[in-house]
mmCIF file of C-alpha atoms in Angstrom:
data_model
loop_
_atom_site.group_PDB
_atom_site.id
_atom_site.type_symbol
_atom_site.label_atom_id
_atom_site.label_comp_id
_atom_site.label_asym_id
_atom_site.label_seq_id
_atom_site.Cartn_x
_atom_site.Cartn_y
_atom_site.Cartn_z
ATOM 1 C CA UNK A 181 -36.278 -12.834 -7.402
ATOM 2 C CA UNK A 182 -35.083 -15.085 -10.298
ATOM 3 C CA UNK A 183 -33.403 -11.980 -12.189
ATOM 4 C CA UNK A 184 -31.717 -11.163 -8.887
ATOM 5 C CA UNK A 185 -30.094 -14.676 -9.130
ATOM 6 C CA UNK A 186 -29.175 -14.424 -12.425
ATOM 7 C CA UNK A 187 -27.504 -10.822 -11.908
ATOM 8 C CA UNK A 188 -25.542 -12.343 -9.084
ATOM 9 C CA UNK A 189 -24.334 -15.286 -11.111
ATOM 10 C CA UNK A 190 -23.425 -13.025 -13.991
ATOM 11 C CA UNK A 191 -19.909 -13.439 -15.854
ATOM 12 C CA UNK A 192 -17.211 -11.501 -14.839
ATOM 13 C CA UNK A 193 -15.046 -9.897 -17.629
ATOM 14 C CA UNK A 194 -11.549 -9.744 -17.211
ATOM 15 C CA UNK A 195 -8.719 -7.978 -19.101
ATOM 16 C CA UNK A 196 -6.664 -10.921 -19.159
ATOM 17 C CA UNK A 197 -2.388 -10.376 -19.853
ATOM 18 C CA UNK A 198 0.861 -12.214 -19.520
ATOM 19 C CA UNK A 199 3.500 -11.770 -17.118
ATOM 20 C CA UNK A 200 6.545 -14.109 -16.607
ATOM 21 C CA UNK A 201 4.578 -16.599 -19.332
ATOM 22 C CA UNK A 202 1.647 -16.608 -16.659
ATOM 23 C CA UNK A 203 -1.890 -15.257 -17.211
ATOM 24 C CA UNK A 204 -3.568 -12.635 -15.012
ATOM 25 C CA UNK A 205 -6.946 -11.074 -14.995
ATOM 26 C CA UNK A 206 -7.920 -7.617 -14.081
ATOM 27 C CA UNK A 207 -11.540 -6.701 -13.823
ATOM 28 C CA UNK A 208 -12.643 -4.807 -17.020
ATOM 29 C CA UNK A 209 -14.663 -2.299 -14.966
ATOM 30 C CA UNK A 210 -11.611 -0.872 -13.252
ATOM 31 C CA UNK A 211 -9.598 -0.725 -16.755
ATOM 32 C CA UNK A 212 -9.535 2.844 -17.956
ATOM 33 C CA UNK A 213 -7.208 2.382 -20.888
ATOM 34 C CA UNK A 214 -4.392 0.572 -22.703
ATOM 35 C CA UNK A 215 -1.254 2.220 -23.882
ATOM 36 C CA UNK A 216 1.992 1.452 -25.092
ATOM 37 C CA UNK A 217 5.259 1.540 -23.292
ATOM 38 C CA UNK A 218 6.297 5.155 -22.656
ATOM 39 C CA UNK A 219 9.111 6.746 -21.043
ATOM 40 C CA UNK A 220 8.025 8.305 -17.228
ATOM 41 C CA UNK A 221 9.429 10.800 -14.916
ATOM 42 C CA UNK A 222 10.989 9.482 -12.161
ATOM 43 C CA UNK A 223 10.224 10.045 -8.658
ATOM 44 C CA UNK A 224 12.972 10.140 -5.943
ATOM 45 C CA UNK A 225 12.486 7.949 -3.116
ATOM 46 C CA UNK A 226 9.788 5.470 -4.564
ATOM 47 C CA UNK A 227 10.528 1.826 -4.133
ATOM 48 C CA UNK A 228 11.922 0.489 -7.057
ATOM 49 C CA UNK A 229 8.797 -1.134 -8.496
ATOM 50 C CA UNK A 230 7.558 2.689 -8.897
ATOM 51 C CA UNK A 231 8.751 3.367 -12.253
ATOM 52 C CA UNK A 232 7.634 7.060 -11.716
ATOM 53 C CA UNK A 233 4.876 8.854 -12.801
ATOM 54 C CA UNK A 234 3.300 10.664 -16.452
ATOM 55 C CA UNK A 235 1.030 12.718 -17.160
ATOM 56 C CA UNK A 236 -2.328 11.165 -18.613
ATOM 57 C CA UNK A 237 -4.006 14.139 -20.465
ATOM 58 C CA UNK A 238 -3.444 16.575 -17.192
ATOM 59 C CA UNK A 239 -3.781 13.927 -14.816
ATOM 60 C CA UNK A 240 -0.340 12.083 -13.201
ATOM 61 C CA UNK A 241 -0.123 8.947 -13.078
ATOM 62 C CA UNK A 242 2.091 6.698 -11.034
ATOM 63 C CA UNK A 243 3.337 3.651 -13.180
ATOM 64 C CA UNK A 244 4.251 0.183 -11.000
ATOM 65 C CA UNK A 245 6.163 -2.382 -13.199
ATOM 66 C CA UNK A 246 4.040 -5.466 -11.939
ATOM 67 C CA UNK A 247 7.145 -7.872 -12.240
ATOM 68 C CA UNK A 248 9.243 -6.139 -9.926
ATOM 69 C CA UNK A 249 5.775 -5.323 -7.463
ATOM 70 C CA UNK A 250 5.927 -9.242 -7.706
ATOM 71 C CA UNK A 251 9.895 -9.894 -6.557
ATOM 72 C CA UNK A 252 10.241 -11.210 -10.564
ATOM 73 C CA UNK A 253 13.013 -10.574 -12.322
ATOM 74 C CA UNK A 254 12.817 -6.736 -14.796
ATOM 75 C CA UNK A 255 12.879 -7.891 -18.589
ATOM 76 C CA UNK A 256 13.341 -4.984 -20.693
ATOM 77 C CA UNK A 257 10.438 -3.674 -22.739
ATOM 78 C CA UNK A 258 9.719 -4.662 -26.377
ATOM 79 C CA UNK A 259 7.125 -4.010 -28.467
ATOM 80 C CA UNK A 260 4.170 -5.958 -26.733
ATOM 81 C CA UNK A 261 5.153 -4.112 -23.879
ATOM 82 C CA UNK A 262 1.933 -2.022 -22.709
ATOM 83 C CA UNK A 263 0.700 -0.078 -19.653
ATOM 84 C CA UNK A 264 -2.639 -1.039 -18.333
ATOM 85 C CA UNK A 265 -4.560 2.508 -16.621
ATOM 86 C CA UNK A 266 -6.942 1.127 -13.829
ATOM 87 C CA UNK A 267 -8.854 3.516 -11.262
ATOM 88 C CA UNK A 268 -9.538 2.375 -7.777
ATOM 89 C CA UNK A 269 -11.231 4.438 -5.668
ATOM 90 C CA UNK A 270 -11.367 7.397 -8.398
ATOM 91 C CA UNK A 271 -7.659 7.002 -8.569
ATOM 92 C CA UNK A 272 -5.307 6.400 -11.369
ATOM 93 C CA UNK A 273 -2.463 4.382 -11.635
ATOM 94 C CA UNK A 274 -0.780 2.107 -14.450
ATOM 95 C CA UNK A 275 1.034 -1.221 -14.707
ATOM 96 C CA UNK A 276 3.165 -2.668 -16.745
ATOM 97 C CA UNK A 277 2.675 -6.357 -17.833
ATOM 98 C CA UNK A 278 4.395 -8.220 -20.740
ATOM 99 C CA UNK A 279 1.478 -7.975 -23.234
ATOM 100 C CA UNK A 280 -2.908 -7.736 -23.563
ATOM 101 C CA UNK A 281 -4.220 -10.888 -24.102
ATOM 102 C CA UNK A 282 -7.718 -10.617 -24.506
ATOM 103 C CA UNK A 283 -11.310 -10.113 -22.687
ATOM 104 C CA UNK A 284 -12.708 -13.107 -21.110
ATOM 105 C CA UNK A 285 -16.190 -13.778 -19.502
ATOM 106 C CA UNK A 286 -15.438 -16.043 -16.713
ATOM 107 C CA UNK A 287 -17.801 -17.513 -14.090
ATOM 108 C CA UNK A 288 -18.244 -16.724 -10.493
ATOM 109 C CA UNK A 289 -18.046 -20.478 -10.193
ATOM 110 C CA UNK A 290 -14.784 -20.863 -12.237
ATOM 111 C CA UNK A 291 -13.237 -18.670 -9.871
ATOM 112 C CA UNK A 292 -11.254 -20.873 -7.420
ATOM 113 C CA UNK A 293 -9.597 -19.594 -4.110
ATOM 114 C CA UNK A 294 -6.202 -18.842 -3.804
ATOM 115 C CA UNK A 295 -4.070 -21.757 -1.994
ATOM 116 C CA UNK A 296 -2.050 -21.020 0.707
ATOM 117 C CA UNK A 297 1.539 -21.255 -0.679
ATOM 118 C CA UNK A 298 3.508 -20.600 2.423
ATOM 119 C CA UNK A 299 6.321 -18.094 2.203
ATOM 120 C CA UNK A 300 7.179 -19.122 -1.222
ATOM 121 C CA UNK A 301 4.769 -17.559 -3.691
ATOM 122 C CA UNK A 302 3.081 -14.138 -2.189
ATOM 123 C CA UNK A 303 -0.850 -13.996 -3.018
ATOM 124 C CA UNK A 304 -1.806 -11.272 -1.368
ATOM 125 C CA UNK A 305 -2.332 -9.380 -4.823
ATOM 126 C CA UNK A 306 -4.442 -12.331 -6.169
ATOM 127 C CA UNK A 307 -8.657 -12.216 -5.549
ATOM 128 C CA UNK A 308 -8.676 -16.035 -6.731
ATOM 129 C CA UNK A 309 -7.527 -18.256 -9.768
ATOM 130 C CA UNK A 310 -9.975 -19.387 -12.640
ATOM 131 C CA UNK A 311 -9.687 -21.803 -15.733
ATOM 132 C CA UNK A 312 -10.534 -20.629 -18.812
ATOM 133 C CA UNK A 313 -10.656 -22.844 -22.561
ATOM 134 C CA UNK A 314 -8.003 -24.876 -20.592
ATOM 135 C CA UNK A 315 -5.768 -21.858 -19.180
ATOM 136 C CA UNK A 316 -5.268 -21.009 -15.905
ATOM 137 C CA UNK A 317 -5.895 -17.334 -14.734
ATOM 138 C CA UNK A 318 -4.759 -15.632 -12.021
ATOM 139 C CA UNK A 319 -7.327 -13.018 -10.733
ATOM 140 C CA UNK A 320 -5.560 -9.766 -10.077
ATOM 141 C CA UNK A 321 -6.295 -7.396 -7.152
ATOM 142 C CA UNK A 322 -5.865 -4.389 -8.131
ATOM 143 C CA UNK A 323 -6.695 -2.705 -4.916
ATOM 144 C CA UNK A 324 -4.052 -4.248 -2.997
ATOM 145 C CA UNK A 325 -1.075 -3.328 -6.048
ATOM 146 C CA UNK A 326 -0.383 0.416 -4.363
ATOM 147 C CA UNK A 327 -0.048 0.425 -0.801
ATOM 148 C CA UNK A 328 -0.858 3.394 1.521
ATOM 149 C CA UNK A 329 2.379 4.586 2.381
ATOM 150 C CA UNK A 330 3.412 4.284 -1.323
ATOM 151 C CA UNK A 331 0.434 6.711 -2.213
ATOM 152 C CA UNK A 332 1.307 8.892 0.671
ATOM 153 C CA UNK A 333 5.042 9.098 -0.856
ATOM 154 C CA UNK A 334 3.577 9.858 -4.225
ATOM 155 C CA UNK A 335 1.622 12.941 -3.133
ATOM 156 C CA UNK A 336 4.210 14.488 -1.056
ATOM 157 C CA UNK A 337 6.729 14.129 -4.200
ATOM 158 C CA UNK A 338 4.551 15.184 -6.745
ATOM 159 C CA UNK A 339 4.571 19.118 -6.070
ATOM 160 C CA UNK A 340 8.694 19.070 -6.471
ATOM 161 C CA UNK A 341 7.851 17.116 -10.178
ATOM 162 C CA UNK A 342 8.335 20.748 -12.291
ATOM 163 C CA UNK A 343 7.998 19.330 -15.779
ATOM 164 C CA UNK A 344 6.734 15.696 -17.164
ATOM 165 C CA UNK A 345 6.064 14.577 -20.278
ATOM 166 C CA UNK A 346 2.370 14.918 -21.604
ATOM 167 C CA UNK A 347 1.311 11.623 -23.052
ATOM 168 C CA UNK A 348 -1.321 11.854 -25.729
#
């Protein structure tokens, strides 16, 4: 019984990154890989947040630049720039954030619940906030970043995609 407590009140690790000079968490367990900024093939009728798709070692990928899935304004890409491959569900998809920060263990009892913030700030993407060594971090739900219909628009586009770009 007493390992079963300590199991449950384990530390959660987060891939923690900045967006918009804020800092977001995405559990590690659903990070597949970090890459750098590479170009992607488009896909017609996507909403703009979908910057298109590449192809992951046979596998394609749609890429979601997570300012614009979060009404922020589009900075262009530097150097930092990176694309962070998560599966949910046993699917793939990337985002693009600012820059990697680091892994953090953080404590089921750090994590805070998200305040209601009206019509101003959307939250639905958020699982909770948590302070870490005096930084706040917002808890990312990654589940909630691709909607249905957008997957649905994905897969009906991808058989007209006749060449992309293998990426190492």
């Amino acid at each position: 019984m007493r390992e079963d407590r300590r199991a449950a009140a384990a530390p959660l690790q987060q891939l923690t990154f900045s967006l918009a000079d804020e800092e977001y968490g995405v559990d590690i367990l659903a990070v597949r890989e970090i890459r750098s900024w590479s170009r992607v093939t488009r896909i017609p009728q996507t909403p703009d947040y979908v910057l298109g798709v590449l192809n992951l070692r046979g596998a394609i990928v749609p890429i979601m630049d997570l300012r614009l899935r979060f009404g922020l304004r589009r900075e262009s890409y530097g150097d930092d720039t990176v694309v962070i491959i998560v599966a949910i569900a046993e699917r793939l998809f990337g985002i693009v954030v600012d820059a990697v920060s680091d892994v953090v263990d953080i404590e089921p009892s750090a994590i805070k619940p998200v305040p209601d913030m009206g019509a101003v700030v959307d939250t639905r993407y958020l699982k909770g906030l948590a302070t870490y060594a005096e930084r706040m971090v917002m808890l990312l739900d990654v589940e909630k970043l691709m909607r249905p219909e957008d997957v649905e628009t994905l897969e009906a586009a991808l058989p007209t995609i006749q060449e992309v770009e293998v990426a190492a």
